[in-house]
Amino acid sequence: MSRSFTLAIVLALGACARHESPAPSASPATTPAPAAPSSAAESPASAPAQTAPPAAAQETSGEGDSDHQARSDASLEKIAALPPGAQLPTGKWQPGVNYDPLVPAQPTSVAPGKIEVLEVFWLACPHCYSLEPFLRSWLKSKPAYVEFVRVPVMWQPMHRAHAHLYYTIEALGRPELMNKAFDTIHQDVESRVPPLIGDSDEETFKVEQQWAVKNGVSADEFARAYNSFTVNSNLQRAEEITQRYRVQGVPLIAVNGKYTTDVAKAGGEVKLIDLINDLVASEHAH
């Protein structure tokens, strides 16, 4: 792997901006060669409870201020259009401050009677990694009517490469590897080496396959899952969700296709879990 490409990846991860991410020559979703809620196999170190958000609580897409202002104006219009009965009681959480109502609501992928909590994330995002222990703890106590869905963000080739790995792990039926992938990628970032990605689609596949083999998956099994119809369909769906929700930063939480929020809006990871619980309870009561 070239030293310049390695440096570009490291700088992009530090920049937290979509437009600065380096791009392999083509999308890994089309590589012609040979996840789900996570269970605790190897976990990131538990983060301390926070009552205030860090200086930067999201990996951002890096779009300009004018586009941000347009989105803010649109959000205000959506809030104004939302029926009062569909908003949470004022006082504890404020629409447009702690959460954004989505009008119109987006379709969900869960069964009738279930409330979807969707996380849009990136395996190399440090903010997603920091939130992970809180989500894992919440998954043990969430109401039975809540279904947690993960969707990897699909901004640029590096994000797509990690999304391809995530959905391959999911197709293999090895949810514990999601935890290991998270840990490995962030250890690589700390060591300033490319995090499970190569300088071409073929190289990325080989790097990810070698990692899977080290973790007990046969090379052929990985290749079959990597190139499966299911994985490619999930990648297409992730592209659609990234666009439909106009994802500008991760981690992003969407509740039942009606509300979006994040760590900064909620006021920290602990408060985000509290807000999620209030939003799902409100949805369940309707």
Short mmCIF file of N, CA and C in Angstrom, two decimals, residues 172-272:
data_model
loop_
_atom_site.label_atom_id
_atom_site.label_comp_id
_atom_site.label_asym_id
_atom_site.label_seq_id
_atom_site.Cartn_x
_atom_site.Cartn_y
_atom_site.Cartn_z
N LEU A 172 -22.96 -13.53 7.35
CA LEU A 172 -22.30 -14.71 7.90
C LEU A 172 -22.96 -15.21 9.18
N GLY A 173 -23.83 -14.41 9.76
CA GLY A 173 -24.45 -14.78 11.02
C GLY A 173 -23.48 -14.79 12.18
N ARG A 174 -22.52 -13.86 12.15
CA ARG A 174 -21.50 -13.77 13.19
C ARG A 174 -21.53 -12.38 13.82
N PRO A 175 -22.57 -12.03 14.57
CA PRO A 175 -22.69 -10.67 15.11
C PRO A 175 -21.54 -10.27 16.01
N GLU A 176 -20.86 -11.26 16.65
CA GLU A 176 -19.74 -10.91 17.50
C GLU A 176 -18.58 -10.30 16.72
N LEU A 177 -18.53 -10.60 15.40
CA LEU A 177 -17.47 -10.03 14.57
C LEU A 177 -17.67 -8.53 14.35
N MET A 178 -18.90 -8.07 14.50
CA MET A 178 -19.16 -6.63 14.40
C MET A 178 -18.38 -5.90 15.49
N ASN A 179 -18.39 -6.47 16.71
CA ASN A 179 -17.64 -5.87 17.81
C ASN A 179 -16.15 -5.89 17.52
N LYS A 180 -15.68 -7.01 16.97
CA LYS A 180 -14.25 -7.13 16.67
C LYS A 180 -13.84 -6.18 15.55
N ALA A 181 -14.72 -6.02 14.56
CA ALA A 181 -14.42 -5.08 13.47
C ALA A 181 -14.32 -3.66 14.01
N PHE A 182 -15.26 -3.29 14.87
CA PHE A 182 -15.23 -1.97 15.50
C PHE A 182 -13.90 -1.77 16.22
N ASP A 183 -13.53 -2.76 17.05
CA ASP A 183 -12.30 -2.65 17.82
C ASP A 183 -11.07 -2.59 16.92
N THR A 184 -11.01 -3.49 15.93
CA THR A 184 -9.85 -3.54 15.04
C THR A 184 -9.66 -2.23 14.30
N ILE A 185 -10.75 -1.70 13.74
CA ILE A 185 -10.67 -0.47 12.97
C ILE A 185 -10.18 0.68 13.83
N HIS A 186 -10.67 0.76 15.07
CA HIS A 186 -10.25 1.89 15.91
C HIS A 186 -8.85 1.70 16.47
N GLN A 187 -8.43 0.45 16.63
CA GLN A 187 -7.03 0.22 16.98
C GLN A 187 -6.13 0.62 15.82
N ASP A 188 -6.56 0.32 14.60
CA ASP A 188 -5.79 0.72 13.42
C ASP A 188 -5.70 2.25 13.31
N VAL A 189 -6.82 2.92 13.58
CA VAL A 189 -6.83 4.38 13.51
C VAL A 189 -5.86 4.96 14.53
N GLU A 190 -5.89 4.42 15.74
CA GLU A 190 -4.97 4.91 16.78
C GLU A 190 -3.51 4.66 16.39
N SER A 191 -3.29 3.56 15.67
CA SER A 191 -1.93 3.24 15.23
C SER A 191 -1.55 3.94 13.93
N ARG A 192 -2.51 4.72 13.39
CA ARG A 192 -2.30 5.49 12.17
C ARG A 192 -1.96 4.58 10.98
N VAL A 193 -2.73 3.49 10.87
CA VAL A 193 -2.62 2.61 9.71
C VAL A 193 -4.00 2.49 9.07
N PRO A 194 -4.08 2.14 7.79
CA PRO A 194 -5.38 2.04 7.12
C PRO A 194 -6.31 1.06 7.83
N PRO A 195 -7.50 1.48 8.20
CA PRO A 195 -8.42 0.64 8.98
C PRO A 195 -9.24 -0.32 8.12
N LEU A 196 -8.71 -1.52 7.90
CA LEU A 196 -9.37 -2.55 7.11
C LEU A 196 -9.82 -2.03 5.75
N ILE A 197 -8.92 -1.40 5.06
CA ILE A 197 -9.21 -0.88 3.72
C ILE A 197 -7.91 -0.86 2.91
N GLY A 198 -8.01 -1.11 1.61
CA GLY A 198 -6.85 -1.06 0.75
C GLY A 198 -6.93 0.10 -0.23
N ASP A 199 -5.95 0.19 -1.13
CA ASP A 199 -5.93 1.29 -2.07
C ASP A 199 -6.64 0.96 -3.38
N SER A 200 -7.38 -0.18 -3.39
CA SER A 200 -8.23 -0.53 -4.53
C SER A 200 -9.32 -1.46 -4.02
N ASP A 201 -10.36 -1.67 -4.82
CA ASP A 201 -11.43 -2.57 -4.41
C ASP A 201 -10.89 -3.97 -4.13
N GLU A 202 -10.02 -4.44 -5.01
CA GLU A 202 -9.48 -5.79 -4.86
C GLU A 202 -8.64 -5.90 -3.59
N GLU A 203 -7.84 -4.87 -3.32
CA GLU A 203 -7.01 -4.88 -2.13
C GLU A 203 -7.86 -4.79 -0.87
N THR A 204 -8.92 -3.99 -0.90
CA THR A 204 -9.82 -3.89 0.25
C THR A 204 -10.45 -5.24 0.55
N PHE A 205 -10.92 -5.93 -0.50
CA PHE A 205 -11.50 -7.25 -0.30
C PHE A 205 -10.50 -8.19 0.36
N LYS A 206 -9.26 -8.20 -0.12
CA LYS A 206 -8.24 -9.10 0.42
C LYS A 206 -7.95 -8.78 1.89
N VAL A 207 -7.86 -7.48 2.21
CA VAL A 207 -7.58 -7.08 3.59
C VAL A 207 -8.71 -7.53 4.51
N GLU A 208 -9.95 -7.31 4.08
CA GLU A 208 -11.09 -7.69 4.91
C GLU A 208 -11.22 -9.21 5.01
N GLN A 209 -10.95 -9.91 3.91
CA GLN A 209 -11.01 -11.37 3.92
C GLN A 209 -9.95 -11.95 4.87
N GLN A 210 -8.74 -11.42 4.81
CA GLN A 210 -7.67 -11.89 5.69
C GLN A 210 -8.04 -11.67 7.16
N TRP A 211 -8.64 -10.52 7.43
CA TRP A 211 -9.09 -10.24 8.80
C TRP A 211 -10.14 -11.25 9.24
N ALA A 212 -11.09 -11.58 8.37
CA ALA A 212 -12.13 -12.54 8.70
C ALA A 212 -11.55 -13.94 8.94
N VAL A 213 -10.59 -14.34 8.12
CA VAL A 213 -9.95 -15.65 8.28
C VAL A 213 -9.27 -15.73 9.65
N LYS A 214 -8.63 -14.66 10.06
CA LYS A 214 -7.98 -14.64 11.38
C LYS A 214 -8.99 -14.78 12.51
N ASN A 215 -10.25 -14.46 12.20
CA ASN A 215 -11.30 -14.53 13.21
C ASN A 215 -12.25 -15.71 12.99
N GLY A 216 -11.74 -16.75 12.31
CA GLY A 216 -12.47 -18.01 12.26
C GLY A 216 -13.42 -18.21 11.12
N VAL A 217 -13.36 -17.37 10.09
CA VAL A 217 -14.22 -17.52 8.91
C VAL A 217 -13.37 -18.04 7.76
N SER A 218 -13.87 -19.04 7.04
CA SER A 218 -13.08 -19.55 5.91
C SER A 218 -13.07 -18.52 4.79
N ALA A 219 -12.01 -18.54 3.99
CA ALA A 219 -11.88 -17.58 2.89
C ALA A 219 -13.03 -17.71 1.91
N ASP A 220 -13.43 -18.95 1.60
CA ASP A 220 -14.52 -19.18 0.65
C ASP A 220 -15.85 -18.70 1.21
N GLU A 221 -16.07 -18.96 2.49
CA GLU A 221 -17.32 -18.53 3.12
C GLU A 221 -17.43 -17.02 3.10
N PHE A 222 -16.35 -16.34 3.39
CA PHE A 222 -16.35 -14.88 3.37
C PHE A 222 -16.64 -14.37 1.97
N ALA A 223 -15.99 -14.97 0.96
CA ALA A 223 -16.17 -14.52 -0.42
C ALA A 223 -17.61 -14.69 -0.88
N ARG A 224 -18.22 -15.82 -0.52
CA ARG A 224 -19.62 -16.05 -0.91
C ARG A 224 -20.54 -15.00 -0.29
N ALA A 225 -20.35 -14.73 0.99
CA ALA A 225 -21.20 -13.73 1.65
C ALA A 225 -20.94 -12.34 1.08
N TYR A 226 -19.67 -12.02 0.85
CA TYR A 226 -19.27 -10.70 0.36
C TYR A 226 -19.93 -10.38 -0.98
N ASN A 227 -20.06 -11.38 -1.84
CA ASN A 227 -20.62 -11.18 -3.18
C ASN A 227 -22.08 -11.61 -3.30
N SER A 228 -22.73 -11.86 -2.17
CA SER A 228 -24.10 -12.37 -2.20
C SER A 228 -25.11 -11.30 -2.60
N PHE A 229 -26.23 -11.77 -3.10
CA PHE A 229 -27.34 -10.88 -3.46
C PHE A 229 -27.83 -10.12 -2.24
N THR A 230 -27.89 -10.81 -1.10
CA THR A 230 -28.38 -10.17 0.13
C THR A 230 -27.52 -8.99 0.52
N VAL A 231 -26.20 -9.17 0.49
CA VAL A 231 -25.30 -8.07 0.86
C VAL A 231 -25.43 -6.91 -0.10
N ASN A 232 -25.46 -7.19 -1.39
CA ASN A 232 -25.60 -6.11 -2.37
C ASN A 232 -26.93 -5.39 -2.24
N SER A 233 -28.00 -6.13 -1.92
CA SER A 233 -29.31 -5.50 -1.71
C SER A 233 -29.28 -4.59 -0.49
N ASN A 234 -28.62 -5.05 0.58
CA ASN A 234 -28.51 -4.24 1.79
C ASN A 234 -27.70 -2.97 1.54
N LEU A 235 -26.67 -3.08 0.72
CA LEU A 235 -25.87 -1.90 0.38
C LEU A 235 -26.70 -0.88 -0.38
N GLN A 236 -27.54 -1.36 -1.30
CA GLN A 236 -28.42 -0.46 -2.04
C GLN A 236 -29.41 0.22 -1.09
N ARG A 237 -29.94 -0.54 -0.14
CA ARG A 237 -30.88 0.04 0.83
C ARG A 237 -30.17 1.09 1.69
N ALA A 238 -28.93 0.82 2.08
CA ALA A 238 -28.18 1.78 2.88
C ALA A 238 -27.95 3.08 2.11
N GLU A 239 -27.70 2.96 0.80
CA GLU A 239 -27.57 4.16 -0.05
C GLU A 239 -28.86 4.96 -0.01
N GLU A 240 -30.00 4.26 -0.13
CA GLU A 240 -31.30 4.94 -0.14
C GLU A 240 -31.56 5.64 1.18
N ILE A 241 -31.27 4.96 2.29
CA ILE A 241 -31.52 5.55 3.60
C ILE A 241 -30.61 6.75 3.85
N THR A 242 -29.35 6.65 3.45
CA THR A 242 -28.43 7.78 3.59
C THR A 242 -28.98 9.00 2.86
N GLN A 243 -29.57 8.78 1.70
CA GLN A 243 -30.13 9.89 0.92
C GLN A 243 -31.48 10.35 1.46
N ARG A 244 -32.37 9.39 1.79
CA ARG A 244 -33.72 9.77 2.24
C ARG A 244 -33.69 10.54 3.56
N TYR A 245 -32.79 10.13 4.44
CA TYR A 245 -32.68 10.83 5.72
C TYR A 245 -31.73 12.03 5.65
N ARG A 246 -31.14 12.24 4.47
CA ARG A 246 -30.21 13.35 4.27
C ARG A 246 -29.18 13.38 5.39
N VAL A 247 -28.51 12.26 5.58
CA VAL A 247 -27.58 12.10 6.69
C VAL A 247 -26.36 12.99 6.48
N GLN A 248 -26.15 13.91 7.40
CA GLN A 248 -25.02 14.83 7.34
C GLN A 248 -23.99 14.55 8.43
N GLY A 249 -24.34 13.72 9.40
CA GLY A 249 -23.42 13.38 10.47
C GLY A 249 -23.81 12.06 11.09
N VAL A 250 -22.82 11.34 11.60
CA VAL A 250 -23.07 10.09 12.30
C VAL A 250 -22.33 10.12 13.64
N PRO A 251 -22.89 9.44 14.66
CA PRO A 251 -24.09 8.62 14.62
C PRO A 251 -25.37 9.46 14.59
N LEU A 252 -26.33 8.99 13.79
CA LEU A 252 -27.65 9.60 13.71
C LEU A 252 -28.66 8.56 14.16
N ILE A 253 -29.58 8.95 15.02
CA ILE A 253 -30.64 8.06 15.50
C ILE A 253 -31.97 8.51 14.92
N ALA A 254 -32.70 7.56 14.34
CA ALA A 254 -34.05 7.84 13.83
C ALA A 254 -35.03 6.92 14.55
N VAL A 255 -36.10 7.49 15.06
CA VAL A 255 -37.10 6.72 15.79
C VAL A 255 -38.38 6.61 14.98
N ASN A 256 -38.67 5.38 14.57
CA ASN A 256 -39.91 5.04 13.86
C ASN A 256 -40.11 5.83 12.58
N GLY A 257 -39.05 6.30 11.99
CA GLY A 257 -39.16 7.07 10.76
C GLY A 257 -39.78 8.43 10.95
N LYS A 258 -39.95 8.87 12.21
CA LYS A 258 -40.64 10.14 12.49
C LYS A 258 -39.77 11.20 13.14
N TYR A 259 -38.70 10.78 13.80
CA TYR A 259 -37.86 11.72 14.52
C TYR A 259 -36.39 11.35 14.31
N THR A 260 -35.54 12.35 14.25
CA THR A 260 -34.10 12.12 14.25
C THR A 260 -33.46 12.91 15.38
N THR A 261 -32.36 12.38 15.90
CA THR A 261 -31.63 13.06 16.95
C THR A 261 -30.20 12.53 16.96
N ASP A 262 -29.37 13.10 17.82
CA ASP A 262 -27.99 12.66 17.92
C ASP A 262 -27.46 13.02 19.30
N VAL A 263 -26.20 12.68 19.54
CA VAL A 263 -25.61 12.88 20.87
C VAL A 263 -25.60 14.36 21.25
N ALA A 264 -25.20 15.21 20.32
CA ALA A 264 -25.10 16.64 20.63
C ALA A 264 -26.47 17.24 20.93
N LYS A 265 -27.47 16.89 20.13
CA LYS A 265 -28.81 17.44 20.34
C LYS A 265 -29.39 17.00 21.69
N ALA A 266 -29.14 15.75 22.05
CA ALA A 266 -29.69 15.24 23.30
C ALA A 266 -28.97 15.81 24.51
N GLY A 267 -27.66 16.09 24.36
CA GLY A 267 -26.88 16.62 25.47
C GLY A 267 -25.93 15.60 26.07
N GLY A 268 -25.57 14.58 25.29
CA GLY A 268 -24.65 13.55 25.78
C GLY A 268 -25.23 12.16 25.55
N GLU A 269 -24.39 11.15 25.70
CA GLU A 269 -24.83 9.78 25.43
C GLU A 269 -25.93 9.31 26.37
N VAL A 270 -25.79 9.62 27.67
CA VAL A 270 -26.80 9.19 28.64
C VAL A 270 -28.15 9.82 28.33
N LYS A 271 -28.13 11.11 28.04
CA LYS A 271 -29.39 11.79 27.72
C LYS A 271 -29.96 11.32 26.38
N LEU A 272 -29.09 10.93 25.45
CA LEU A 272 -29.59 10.40 24.18
C LEU A 272 -30.40 9.13 24.42
#
